[in-house]
Amino acid sequence: MVSIKDKIVLITGASSGIGAACAHVFAREGAALILAARRFERLQSVAEKLQRTFNSKINLLKMDVSDRTQVESILSSLPAPWHEVDILINNAGLSRGLDKLYEGDIQDWEEMIDTNIKGLLYITRFLVPGMVSRGRGHIVNLGSIAGHQTYTGGNVYCATKAAVRALSEGLKLDLLGTPIRVSSVDPGLVETEFSQVRFRGDNRRAAKVYQGMNPLTAEDVAEIVLFCATRPPHVNLSEILVLPTDQSSATMVDRKN
Ligand code: 8X3
């Protein structure tokens, strides 16, 4: 395992779920964190806990990745040395609804496309040139099994994750000849607020997604992100599809009740 102590790690969507779990494991390994999210109070409570436990250096950004002007102005005002991001974890993302495409809510589509694709692009476009000029860096994108297999009602969400997959591949191609690494970590069912967000707070419907099966936890995924980031410099884990043992495809899930 290569040390990431004092490396600067920027995590989007860090106020909860996989983002907050990544913050925890990277703080545990001694990284300096830039945590970004829209929900600033939740971000503060994540940061306070990490500072208490690991005495971490943390910079918080109240940022909506889908707002290009905001992304550019906030990232350009990062003080030295914080702007020298070593590891970018593009985690911010969401799903909205499971409607048939021809009945879908266009506002839901905009939100998913703006966050999952355009948000990832804005941050990446801003930070990767610095990585190239410094000759070091790693981008880890959070994809999904939904980018590999489309499921009923998944239409636009699946399309955004297929786009993330294509963007990870495209970025790796474009960075060939540099030492910058690109990884895509693509989980199946992970029990986070993901389904509550998808179903807009319908907790019963959200709970059914994980009913009778043993889903991944945010921590399971965060440890895999850390594993990608701590390989020797010549090792690029390009794509990792990670499923719960109780899941074998986007739609095949073994439920005990
Ligand atoms: C989250 C996994 O299967 O609910 O991206 O789309 S799934």
PDB file of N, CA, C and O in Angstrom, residues 158-197:
ATOM      1  N   CYS A 158     -29.439   5.551 -15.862  1.00  0.00           N
ATOM      2  CA  CYS A 158     -28.489   4.601 -16.451  1.00  0.00           C
ATOM      3  C   CYS A 158     -27.647   5.299 -17.527  1.00  0.00           C
ATOM      4  O   CYS A 158     -26.433   5.055 -17.637  1.00  0.00           O
ATOM      5  N   ALA A 159     -28.293   6.165 -18.298  1.00  0.00           N
ATOM      6  CA  ALA A 159     -27.561   6.899 -19.340  1.00  0.00           C
ATOM      7  C   ALA A 159     -26.487   7.789 -18.723  1.00  0.00           C
ATOM      8  O   ALA A 159     -25.363   7.892 -19.251  1.00  0.00           O
ATOM      9  N   THR A 160     -26.797   8.414 -17.583  1.00  0.00           N
ATOM     10  CA  THR A 160     -25.770   9.280 -16.970  1.00  0.00           C
ATOM     11  C   THR A 160     -24.593   8.442 -16.491  1.00  0.00           C
ATOM     12  O   THR A 160     -23.443   8.872 -16.573  1.00  0.00           O
ATOM     13  N   LYS A 161     -24.867   7.236 -15.980  1.00  0.00           N
ATOM     14  CA  LYS A 161     -23.769   6.416 -15.477  1.00  0.00           C
ATOM     15  C   LYS A 161     -22.996   5.762 -16.631  1.00  0.00           C
ATOM     16  O   LYS A 161     -21.797   5.504 -16.518  1.00  0.00           O
ATOM     17  N   ALA A 162     -23.687   5.494 -17.747  1.00  0.00           N
ATOM     18  CA  ALA A 162     -22.975   5.041 -18.950  1.00  0.00           C
ATOM     19  C   ALA A 162     -22.062   6.171 -19.438  1.00  0.00           C
ATOM     20  O   ALA A 162     -20.941   5.931 -19.911  1.00  0.00           O
ATOM     21  N   ALA A 163     -22.539   7.400 -19.298  1.00  0.00           N
ATOM     22  CA  ALA A 163     -21.713   8.552 -19.680  1.00  0.00           C
ATOM     23  C   ALA A 163     -20.489   8.656 -18.774  1.00  0.00           C
ATOM     24  O   ALA A 163     -19.373   8.909 -19.249  1.00  0.00           O
ATOM     25  N   VAL A 164     -20.675   8.429 -17.486  1.00  0.00           N
ATOM     26  CA  VAL A 164     -19.527   8.478 -16.558  1.00  0.00           C
ATOM     27  C   VAL A 164     -18.496   7.435 -16.980  1.00  0.00           C
ATOM     28  O   VAL A 164     -17.286   7.692 -16.994  1.00  0.00           O
ATOM     29  N   ARG A 165     -18.991   6.265 -17.364  1.00  0.00           N
ATOM     30  CA  ARG A 165     -18.081   5.199 -17.794  1.00  0.00           C
ATOM     31  C   ARG A 165     -17.302   5.637 -19.033  1.00  0.00           C
ATOM     32  O   ARG A 165     -16.073   5.462 -19.118  1.00  0.00           O
ATOM     33  N   ALA A 166     -18.003   6.231 -19.989  1.00  0.00           N
ATOM     34  CA  ALA A 166     -17.339   6.698 -21.214  1.00  0.00           C
ATOM     35  C   ALA A 166     -16.356   7.826 -20.897  1.00  0.00           C
ATOM     36  O   ALA A 166     -15.268   7.905 -21.494  1.00  0.00           O
ATOM     37  N   LEU A 167     -16.727   8.679 -19.953  1.00  0.00           N
ATOM     38  CA  LEU A 167     -15.833   9.796 -19.610  1.00  0.00           C
ATOM     39  C   LEU A 167     -14.579   9.296 -18.889  1.00  0.00           C
ATOM     40  O   LEU A 167     -13.487   9.831 -19.111  1.00  0.00           O
ATOM     41  N   SER A 168     -14.723   8.277 -18.054  1.00  0.00           N
ATOM     42  CA  SER A 168     -13.532   7.702 -17.401  1.00  0.00           C
ATOM     43  C   SER A 168     -12.605   7.114 -18.458  1.00  0.00           C
ATOM     44  O   SER A 168     -11.381   7.334 -18.424  1.00  0.00           O
ATOM     45  N   GLU A 169     -13.183   6.383 -19.388  1.00  0.00           N
ATOM     46  CA  GLU A 169     -12.373   5.792 -20.459  1.00  0.00           C
ATOM     47  C   GLU A 169     -11.726   6.880 -21.312  1.00  0.00           C
ATOM     48  O   GLU A 169     -10.545   6.812 -21.663  1.00  0.00           O
ATOM     49  N   GLY A 170     -12.514   7.878 -21.647  1.00  0.00           N
ATOM     50  CA  GLY A 170     -12.012   8.958 -22.510  1.00  0.00           C
ATOM     51  C   GLY A 170     -10.901   9.744 -21.839  1.00  0.00           C
ATOM     52  O   GLY A 170      -9.891  10.092 -22.468  1.00  0.00           O
ATOM     53  N   LEU A 171     -11.073   9.990 -20.536  1.00  0.00           N
ATOM     54  CA  LEU A 171     -10.056  10.748 -19.804  1.00  0.00           C
ATOM     55  C   LEU A 171      -8.755   9.949 -19.730  1.00  0.00           C
ATOM     56  O   LEU A 171      -7.658  10.498 -19.910  1.00  0.00           O
ATOM     57  N   LYS A 172      -8.891   8.649 -19.500  1.00  0.00           N
ATOM     58  CA  LYS A 172      -7.684   7.800 -19.434  1.00  0.00           C
ATOM     59  C   LYS A 172      -6.949   7.822 -20.775  1.00  0.00           C
ATOM     60  O   LYS A 172      -5.708   7.909 -20.824  1.00  0.00           O
ATOM     61  N   LEU A 173      -7.709   7.758 -21.861  1.00  0.00           N
ATOM     62  CA  LEU A 173      -7.088   7.824 -23.195  1.00  0.00           C
ATOM     63  C   LEU A 173      -6.352   9.149 -23.379  1.00  0.00           C
ATOM     64  O   LEU A 173      -5.227   9.200 -23.877  1.00  0.00           O
ATOM     65  N   ASP A 174      -7.020  10.223 -22.964  1.00  0.00           N
ATOM     66  CA  ASP A 174      -6.430  11.548 -23.180  1.00  0.00           C
ATOM     67  C   ASP A 174      -5.228  11.810 -22.285  1.00  0.00           C
ATOM     68  O   ASP A 174      -4.411  12.687 -22.580  1.00  0.00           O
ATOM     69  N   LEU A 175      -5.141  11.053 -21.162  1.00  0.00           N
ATOM     70  CA  LEU A 175      -4.020  11.257 -20.239  1.00  0.00           C
ATOM     71  C   LEU A 175      -2.860  10.295 -20.501  1.00  0.00           C
ATOM     72  O   LEU A 175      -1.856  10.330 -19.781  1.00  0.00           O
ATOM     73  N   LEU A 176      -3.007   9.455 -21.528  1.00  0.00           N
ATOM     74  CA  LEU A 176      -1.914   8.532 -21.842  1.00  0.00           C
ATOM     75  C   LEU A 176      -0.642   9.339 -22.125  1.00  0.00           C
ATOM     76  O   LEU A 176      -0.692  10.351 -22.835  1.00  0.00           O
ATOM     77  N   GLY A 177       0.459   8.896 -21.543  1.00  0.00           N
ATOM     78  CA  GLY A 177       1.705   9.663 -21.687  1.00  0.00           C
ATOM     79  C   GLY A 177       1.966  10.556 -20.490  1.00  0.00           C
ATOM     80  O   GLY A 177       3.026  11.165 -20.388  1.00  0.00           O
ATOM     81  N   THR A 178       0.989  10.635 -19.586  1.00  0.00           N
ATOM     82  CA  THR A 178       1.191  11.352 -18.322  1.00  0.00           C
ATOM     83  C   THR A 178       1.133  10.318 -17.190  1.00  0.00           C
ATOM     84  O   THR A 178       0.639   9.208 -17.402  1.00  0.00           O
ATOM     85  N   PRO A 179       1.580  10.692 -15.989  1.00  0.00           N
ATOM     86  CA  PRO A 179       1.482   9.736 -14.872  1.00  0.00           C
ATOM     87  C   PRO A 179       0.110   9.774 -14.180  1.00  0.00           C
ATOM     88  O   PRO A 179      -0.075   9.129 -13.148  1.00  0.00           O
ATOM     89  N   ILE A 180      -0.824  10.532 -14.727  1.00  0.00           N
ATOM     90  CA  ILE A 180      -2.121  10.698 -14.043  1.00  0.00           C
ATOM     91  C   ILE A 180      -2.973   9.444 -14.244  1.00  0.00           C
ATOM     92  O   ILE A 180      -3.107   8.944 -15.356  1.00  0.00           O
ATOM     93  N   ARG A 181      -3.562   8.983 -13.140  1.00  0.00           N
ATOM     94  CA  ARG A 181      -4.368   7.763 -13.200  1.00  0.00           C
ATOM     95  C   ARG A 181      -5.863   8.095 -13.180  1.00  0.00           C
ATOM     96  O   ARG A 181      -6.278   9.118 -12.627  1.00  0.00           O
ATOM     97  N   VAL A 182      -6.644   7.198 -13.778  1.00  0.00           N
ATOM     98  CA  VAL A 182      -8.107   7.369 -13.794  1.00  0.00           C
ATOM     99  C   VAL A 182      -8.741   6.029 -13.431  1.00  0.00           C
ATOM    100  O   VAL A 182      -8.431   5.005 -14.051  1.00  0.00           O
ATOM    101  N   SER A 183      -9.607   6.054 -12.438  1.00  0.00           N
ATOM    102  CA  SER A 183     -10.303   4.832 -12.025  1.00  0.00           C
ATOM    103  C   SER A 183     -11.797   5.082 -11.997  1.00  0.00           C
ATOM    104  O   SER A 183     -12.247   6.184 -11.669  1.00  0.00           O
ATOM    105  N   SER A 184     -12.550   4.040 -12.310  1.00  0.00           N
ATOM    106  CA  SER A 184     -13.998   4.101 -12.149  1.00  0.00           C
ATOM    107  C   SER A 184     -14.397   2.989 -11.194  1.00  0.00           C
ATOM    108  O   SER A 184     -14.066   1.823 -11.422  1.00  0.00           O
ATOM    109  N   VAL A 185     -15.061   3.354 -10.115  1.00  0.00           N
ATOM    110  CA  VAL A 185     -15.552   2.367  -9.154  1.00  0.00           C
ATOM    111  C   VAL A 185     -17.068   2.321  -9.316  1.00  0.00           C
ATOM    112  O   VAL A 185     -17.758   3.329  -9.112  1.00  0.00           O
ATOM    113  N   ASP A 186     -17.570   1.157  -9.715  1.00  0.00           N
ATOM    114  CA  ASP A 186     -18.957   1.041 -10.168  1.00  0.00           C
ATOM    115  C   ASP A 186     -19.734   0.073  -9.281  1.00  0.00           C
ATOM    116  O   ASP A 186     -19.723  -1.144  -9.513  1.00  0.00           O
ATOM    117  N   PRO A 187     -20.430   0.570  -8.265  1.00  0.00           N
ATOM    118  CA  PRO A 187     -21.133  -0.337  -7.357  1.00  0.00           C
ATOM    119  C   PRO A 187     -22.522  -0.727  -7.854  1.00  0.00           C
ATOM    120  O   PRO A 187     -23.145  -0.016  -8.637  1.00  0.00           O
ATOM    121  N   GLY A 188     -22.994  -1.849  -7.296  1.00  0.00           N
ATOM    122  CA  GLY A 188     -24.403  -2.222  -7.395  1.00  0.00           C
ATOM    123  C   GLY A 188     -25.146  -1.621  -6.217  1.00  0.00           C
ATOM    124  O   GLY A 188     -24.953  -0.442  -5.894  1.00  0.00           O
ATOM    125  N   LEU A 189     -25.958  -2.419  -5.553  1.00  0.00           N
ATOM    126  CA  LEU A 189     -26.803  -1.889  -4.482  1.00  0.00           C
ATOM    127  C   LEU A 189     -25.987  -1.526  -3.237  1.00  0.00           C
ATOM    128  O   LEU A 189     -25.320  -2.387  -2.651  1.00  0.00           O
ATOM    129  N   VAL A 190     -26.032  -0.265  -2.888  1.00  0.00           N
ATOM    130  CA  VAL A 190     -25.344   0.239  -1.690  1.00  0.00           C
ATOM    131  C   VAL A 190     -26.414   0.928  -0.845  1.00  0.00           C
ATOM    132  O   VAL A 190     -27.135   1.795  -1.363  1.00  0.00           O
ATOM    133  N   GLU A 191     -26.524   0.567   0.412  1.00  0.00           N
ATOM    134  CA  GLU A 191     -27.558   1.203   1.227  1.00  0.00           C
ATOM    135  C   GLU A 191     -27.067   2.541   1.764  1.00  0.00           C
ATOM    136  O   GLU A 191     -26.263   2.626   2.670  1.00  0.00           O
ATOM    137  N   THR A 192     -27.553   3.596   1.134  1.00  0.00           N
ATOM    138  CA  THR A 192     -27.258   4.986   1.538  1.00  0.00           C
ATOM    139  C   THR A 192     -28.579   5.746   1.392  1.00  0.00           C
ATOM    140  O   THR A 192     -29.631   5.126   1.281  1.00  0.00           O
ATOM    141  N   GLU A 193     -28.486   7.066   1.315  1.00  0.00           N
ATOM    142  CA  GLU A 193     -29.707   7.847   1.062  1.00  0.00           C
ATOM    143  C   GLU A 193     -30.126   7.797  -0.408  1.00  0.00           C
ATOM    144  O   GLU A 193     -31.091   8.445  -0.802  1.00  0.00           O
ATOM    145  N   PHE A 194     -29.367   7.043  -1.210  1.00  0.00           N
ATOM    146  CA  PHE A 194     -29.594   7.005  -2.662  1.00  0.00           C
ATOM    147  C   PHE A 194     -31.070   6.774  -3.019  1.00  0.00           C
ATOM    148  O   PHE A 194     -31.648   7.512  -3.825  1.00  0.00           O
ATOM    149  N   SER A 195     -31.670   5.748  -2.409  1.00  0.00           N
ATOM    150  CA  SER A 195     -33.050   5.410  -2.789  1.00  0.00           C
ATOM    151  C   SER A 195     -34.052   6.397  -2.197  1.00  0.00           C
ATOM    152  O   SER A 195     -35.106   6.651  -2.782  1.00  0.00           O
ATOM    153  N   GLN A 196     -33.728   6.971  -1.026  1.00  0.00           N
ATOM    154  CA  GLN A 196     -34.615   8.012  -0.481  1.00  0.00           C
ATOM    155  C   GLN A 196     -34.638   9.231  -1.400  1.00  0.00           C
ATOM    156  O   GLN A 196     -35.673   9.857  -1.601  1.00  0.00           O
ATOM    157  N   VAL A 197     -33.483   9.549  -1.957  1.00  0.00           N
ATOM    158  CA  VAL A 197     -33.417  10.675  -2.900  1.00  0.00           C
ATOM    159  C   VAL A 197     -34.174  10.309  -4.182  1.00  0.00           C
ATOM    160  O   VAL A 197     -34.977  11.090  -4.696  1.00  0.00           O
TER     161      VAL A 197
END
